[in-house]
Amino acid sequence: MYRLGAVDPEAASLLAKELIRECTTIELIASENFVPECIMEAQGSVLTNKYAEGYPGKRYHGGCEVIDEIESLAITRAKTLFGAEHANVQPHSGVNANLAAYMALLEPGDVILGMDLRHGGHLSHGSKVSITGKYYRSFAYGVDEKTERIDYDQVADIAGTCRPKLIVAGGSAYSRIIDFGRFREIADSTGALLMVDMAHIAGLVAAGVHPSPIPWADVVTSTSTKTLRGARGGFILCRGKYAAAIDKAIFPGTQGGPILQNVLAKAVTFRIAATEGFRKYARQVQINATRMAETLSSLGLRIVSGGTDNHLMLVDLRPWEQTGVKAEEALGRVGITVNKNMIPFDPAPPTIASGIRIGTAAVTSRGFQEEEIERVAGIIGRVLHEEEGFDPAPYRDEVTDLCRLNPLYLTPLEFGSSLEKCGNQGAVND
Ligand SMILES: Cc1ncc(COP(=O)(O)O)c(C=O)c1O
């Protein structure tokens, strides 16, 4: 075997550096998570060697007997986990899943109605800078200015005016339960199809912590990452009548051969997500998010919409005259990773932003519970009150302590020696 360290020490050292960064910092990016080692084992496997254009039993390459079993296993597990009639597990990513769903259901130039990016939607729901806003005529709905929740009457009004062929529900920075039944009613009353992109909440849906879109949507797309805590990639669930169109839109419509190591890893992801252990994890993710929102509010920060029902929240920094960009930078210096994010009706441009987005899926994977969450919220509160050029060291020590007590991937011994190697700073300040 040619080990990475022997063949390419430079690449190996970058990989080690990233491992240390992940293990020694507090990850609050809402779309990230830490997968179990078995997922990485599947993704780093010999399956990378195989080509398998097509679907089980209908391939364009030979030697697919085992591959067919792997893909069929992933399909069966996805259908069982979510109670869907059909599953396609080949999308390389969430955007690829969305593109294929559009291709299956729409013609170029058709009207789509999705959530406004500035109110928590995703680029691939019709944003003008995305191919989805160029190939389709896209319209957007948003949240109510007062409640900061989806205004379903406004969605119905816009749908009545723009007459979409497809309504897209779901988003990247929306912290409240989405009423899929209400979306179905609106779609039916305007003759539209309904697609739900559940990428962010898929793990919560699998665990019953968020209502499922499956009974309501014609097509559901997702990533297998984020709250589902699985392999990098995407998947599509749909009603039986769209199965052939969806499969055709993935291959040959928008992709070539599937990334088979990811397909195997998705199968493992779905198996784990069906366990009681995972349900307990997902409930804790939501409990932790609620505790984070409550603690930050008690410190005087404003949580958009007043709280959260899922794994994420948007924090409005204006009460402290802070900006998203500055907060992201300051927290990064102490080893807490967040992303700047626009809040609904944000007066600041996206490059500055008035908010940060915080998610609890990753820290819950490393064992954080309410007590650790309160400590993290306390650090955030103190750091955001610091002047520019502050000394991060005392905060960094607190972060290191929390990480050491809730280890990830490294044994305590390895944790200590990696910190020594990088001068007790983790990789974050390099
Ligand atoms: C709602 C939603 N859909 C799709 C995606 C895109 O997924 P990917 O980056 O895997 O293409 C994201 C990514 O964060 C997302 O939040």
XYZ file of N, CA and C and ligand atoms in Angstrom, residues 31 93-95 98 122 124 171-172 197 199-200 223 226, ligand 1:
58
model
N -24.663 23.948 8.779
C -24.732 22.922 7.736
C -23.647 21.863 7.899
N -24.619 15.851 -4.824
C -24.740 16.892 -3.797
C -26.194 17.363 -3.737
N -26.461 18.282 -2.812
C -27.811 18.817 -2.679
C -28.239 19.603 -3.907
N -27.335 20.402 -4.447
C -27.690 21.190 -5.639
C -27.955 20.252 -6.817
N -31.381 18.989 -6.556
C -32.377 19.989 -6.940
C -32.446 20.178 -8.451
N -32.351 28.932 -0.241
C -31.055 28.479 -0.750
C -30.878 28.951 -2.194
N -30.069 27.546 -4.794
C -30.612 26.663 -5.840
C -32.133 26.640 -5.864
N -35.224 25.545 3.306
C -34.236 26.617 3.260
C -32.973 26.279 4.022
N -32.103 27.287 4.110
C -30.791 27.094 4.736
C -30.647 27.853 6.047
N -37.137 20.841 -0.213
C -35.704 20.606 -0.036
C -35.474 20.534 1.482
N -32.805 19.481 3.057
C -31.367 19.256 3.337
C -30.999 19.539 4.795
N -31.441 20.684 5.312
C -31.021 21.038 6.667
C -31.652 20.165 7.737
N -29.633 16.722 1.207
C -28.250 16.276 1.317
C -28.240 15.158 2.361
N -25.268 17.453 7.073
C -26.002 18.327 8.013
C -26.612 17.509 9.154
C -31.443 23.787 1.699
C -30.187 23.408 0.976
N -30.286 22.794 -0.215
C -29.189 22.456 -0.920
C -27.932 22.689 -0.427
C -26.745 22.383 -1.287
O -26.091 21.268 -0.953
P -24.653 20.955 -1.616
O -23.713 21.959 -1.085
O -24.411 19.545 -1.193
O -24.823 21.069 -3.104
C -27.771 23.302 0.810
C -26.408 23.543 1.339
O -26.139 24.049 2.366
C -28.937 23.681 1.531
O -28.839 24.327 2.693
